[in-house]
PDB file of C-alpha atoms in Angstrom:
ATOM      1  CA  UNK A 127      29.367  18.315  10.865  1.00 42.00           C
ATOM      2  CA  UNK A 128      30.993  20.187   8.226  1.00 47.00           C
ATOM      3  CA  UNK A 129      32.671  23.472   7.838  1.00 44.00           C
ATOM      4  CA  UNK A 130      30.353  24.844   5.724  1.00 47.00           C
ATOM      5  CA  UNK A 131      27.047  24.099   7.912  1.00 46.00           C
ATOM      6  CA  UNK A 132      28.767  26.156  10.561  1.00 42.00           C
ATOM      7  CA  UNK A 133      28.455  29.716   8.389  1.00 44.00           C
ATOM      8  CA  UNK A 134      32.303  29.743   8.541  1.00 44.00           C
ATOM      9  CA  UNK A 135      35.132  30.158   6.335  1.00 46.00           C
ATOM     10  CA  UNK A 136      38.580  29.317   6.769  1.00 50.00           C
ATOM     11  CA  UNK A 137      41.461  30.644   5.431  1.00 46.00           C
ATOM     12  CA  UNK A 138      44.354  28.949   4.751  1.00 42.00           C
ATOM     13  CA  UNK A 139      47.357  30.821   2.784  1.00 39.00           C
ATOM     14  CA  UNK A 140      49.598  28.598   2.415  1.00 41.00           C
ATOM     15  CA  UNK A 141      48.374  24.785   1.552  1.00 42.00           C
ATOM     16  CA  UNK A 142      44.408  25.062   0.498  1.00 46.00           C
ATOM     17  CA  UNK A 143      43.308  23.066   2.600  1.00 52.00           C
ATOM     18  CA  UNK A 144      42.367  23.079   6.536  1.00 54.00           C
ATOM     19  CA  UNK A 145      44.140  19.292   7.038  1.00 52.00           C
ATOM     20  CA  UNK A 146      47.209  20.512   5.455  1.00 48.00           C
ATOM     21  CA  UNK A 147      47.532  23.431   7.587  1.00 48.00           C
ATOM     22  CA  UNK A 148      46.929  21.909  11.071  1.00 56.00           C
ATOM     23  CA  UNK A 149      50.100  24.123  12.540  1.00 74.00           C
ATOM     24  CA  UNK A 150      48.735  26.940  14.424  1.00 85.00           C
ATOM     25  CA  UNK A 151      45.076  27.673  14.674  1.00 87.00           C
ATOM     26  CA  UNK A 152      44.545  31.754  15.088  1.00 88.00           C
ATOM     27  CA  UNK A 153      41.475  32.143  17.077  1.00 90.00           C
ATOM     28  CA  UNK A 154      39.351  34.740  19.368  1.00 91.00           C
ATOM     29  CA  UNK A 155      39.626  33.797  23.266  1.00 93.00           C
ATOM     30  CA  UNK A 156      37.089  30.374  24.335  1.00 91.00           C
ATOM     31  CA  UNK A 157      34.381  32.996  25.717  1.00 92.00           C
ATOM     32  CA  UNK A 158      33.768  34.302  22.648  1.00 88.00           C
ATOM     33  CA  UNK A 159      30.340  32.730  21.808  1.00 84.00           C
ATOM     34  CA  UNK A 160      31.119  30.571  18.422  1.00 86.00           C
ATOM     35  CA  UNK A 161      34.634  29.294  19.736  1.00 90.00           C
ATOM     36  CA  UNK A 162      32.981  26.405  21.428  1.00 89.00           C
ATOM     37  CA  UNK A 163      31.663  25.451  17.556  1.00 86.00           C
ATOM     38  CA  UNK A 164      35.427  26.055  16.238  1.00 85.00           C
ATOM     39  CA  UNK A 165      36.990  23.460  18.584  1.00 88.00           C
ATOM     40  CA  UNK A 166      34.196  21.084  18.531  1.00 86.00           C
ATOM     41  CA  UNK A 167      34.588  20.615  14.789  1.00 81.00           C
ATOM     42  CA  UNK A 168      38.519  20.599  14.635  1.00 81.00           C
ATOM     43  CA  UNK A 169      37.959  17.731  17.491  1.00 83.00           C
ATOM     44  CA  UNK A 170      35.555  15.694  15.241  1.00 81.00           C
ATOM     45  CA  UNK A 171      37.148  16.434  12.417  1.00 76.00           C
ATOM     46  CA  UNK A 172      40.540  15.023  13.608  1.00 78.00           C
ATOM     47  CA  UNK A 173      42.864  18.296  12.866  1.00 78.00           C
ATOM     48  CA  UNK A 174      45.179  19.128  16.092  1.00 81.00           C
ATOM     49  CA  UNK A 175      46.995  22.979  15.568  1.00 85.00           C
ATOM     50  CA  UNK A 176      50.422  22.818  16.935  1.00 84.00           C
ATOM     51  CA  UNK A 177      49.266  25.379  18.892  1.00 89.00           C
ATOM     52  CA  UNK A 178      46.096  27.587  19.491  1.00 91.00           C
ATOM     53  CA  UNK A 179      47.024  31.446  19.660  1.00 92.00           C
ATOM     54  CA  UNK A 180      43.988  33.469  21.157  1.00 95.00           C
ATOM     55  CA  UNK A 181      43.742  36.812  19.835  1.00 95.00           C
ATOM     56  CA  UNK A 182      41.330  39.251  20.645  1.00 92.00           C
ATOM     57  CA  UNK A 183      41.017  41.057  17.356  1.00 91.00           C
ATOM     58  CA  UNK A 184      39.784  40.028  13.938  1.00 88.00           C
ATOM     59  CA  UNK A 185      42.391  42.787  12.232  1.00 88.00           C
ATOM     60  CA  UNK A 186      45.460  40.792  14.342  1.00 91.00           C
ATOM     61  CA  UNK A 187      43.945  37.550  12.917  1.00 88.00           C
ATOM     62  CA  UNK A 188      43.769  38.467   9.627  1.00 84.00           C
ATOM     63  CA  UNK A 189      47.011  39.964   9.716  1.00 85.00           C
ATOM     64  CA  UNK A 190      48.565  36.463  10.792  1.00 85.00           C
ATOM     65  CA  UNK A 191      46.568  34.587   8.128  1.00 80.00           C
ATOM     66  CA  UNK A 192      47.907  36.897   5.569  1.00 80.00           C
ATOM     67  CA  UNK A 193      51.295  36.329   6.211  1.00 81.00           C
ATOM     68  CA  UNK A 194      50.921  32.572   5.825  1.00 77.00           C
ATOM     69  CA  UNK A 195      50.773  31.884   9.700  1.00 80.00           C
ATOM     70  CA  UNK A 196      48.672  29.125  10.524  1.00 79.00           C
ATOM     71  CA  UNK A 197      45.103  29.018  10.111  1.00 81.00           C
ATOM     72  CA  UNK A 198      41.846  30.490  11.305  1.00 84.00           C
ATOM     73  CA  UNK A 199      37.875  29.475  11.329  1.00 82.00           C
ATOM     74  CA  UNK A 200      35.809  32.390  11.912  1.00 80.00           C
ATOM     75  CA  UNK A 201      32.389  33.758  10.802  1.00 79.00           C
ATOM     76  CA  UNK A 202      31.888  34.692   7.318  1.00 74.00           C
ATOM     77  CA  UNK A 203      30.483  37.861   7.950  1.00 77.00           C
ATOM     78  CA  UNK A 204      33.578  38.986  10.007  1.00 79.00           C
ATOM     79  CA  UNK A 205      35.387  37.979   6.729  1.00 75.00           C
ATOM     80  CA  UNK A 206      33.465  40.914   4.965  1.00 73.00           C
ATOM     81  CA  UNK A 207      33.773  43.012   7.272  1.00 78.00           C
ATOM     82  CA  UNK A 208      37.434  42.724   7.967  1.00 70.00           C
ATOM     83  CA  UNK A 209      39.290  41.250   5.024  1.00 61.00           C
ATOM     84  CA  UNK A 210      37.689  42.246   1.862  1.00 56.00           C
TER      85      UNK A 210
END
């Protein structure tokens, strides 16, 4: 399945691309209702993070991404609301 069938976008700072940037995914905690989606597609899709870093808010996430840490796949409208 691909990225873009999920209603997600991902931000990567740093290398453009998801693959290239398979250091540390930035994510909410795994009860949070589309994580399941997140790691199901970085499993198929063959990317392992060095390490998975749960935060619990989108502001803290963003933060990360924009200082070129790591990675993050979340909902598109979370995107708008948040980081725009």
């Amino acid at each position: 399945m691909k990225l873009s069938q999920l209603g997600f976008f991902c931000a990567v700072v740093e290398h453009g691309t998801i693959a290239a940037a398979a250091a540390s995914l930035h994510c909410v905690p795994s009860n949070i209702h589309y994580r399941q989606q997140v790691d199901n597609w970085l499993e198929s899709s063959g990317i392992q993070p060095r390490a998975i870093l749960e935060i619990e808010s989108y502001p803290s996430i963003f933060a990360c991404i924009a200082q070129g840490i790591g990675f993050a796949c979340i909902p598109e409208s979370y995107v708008d609301r948040f980081a725009r």
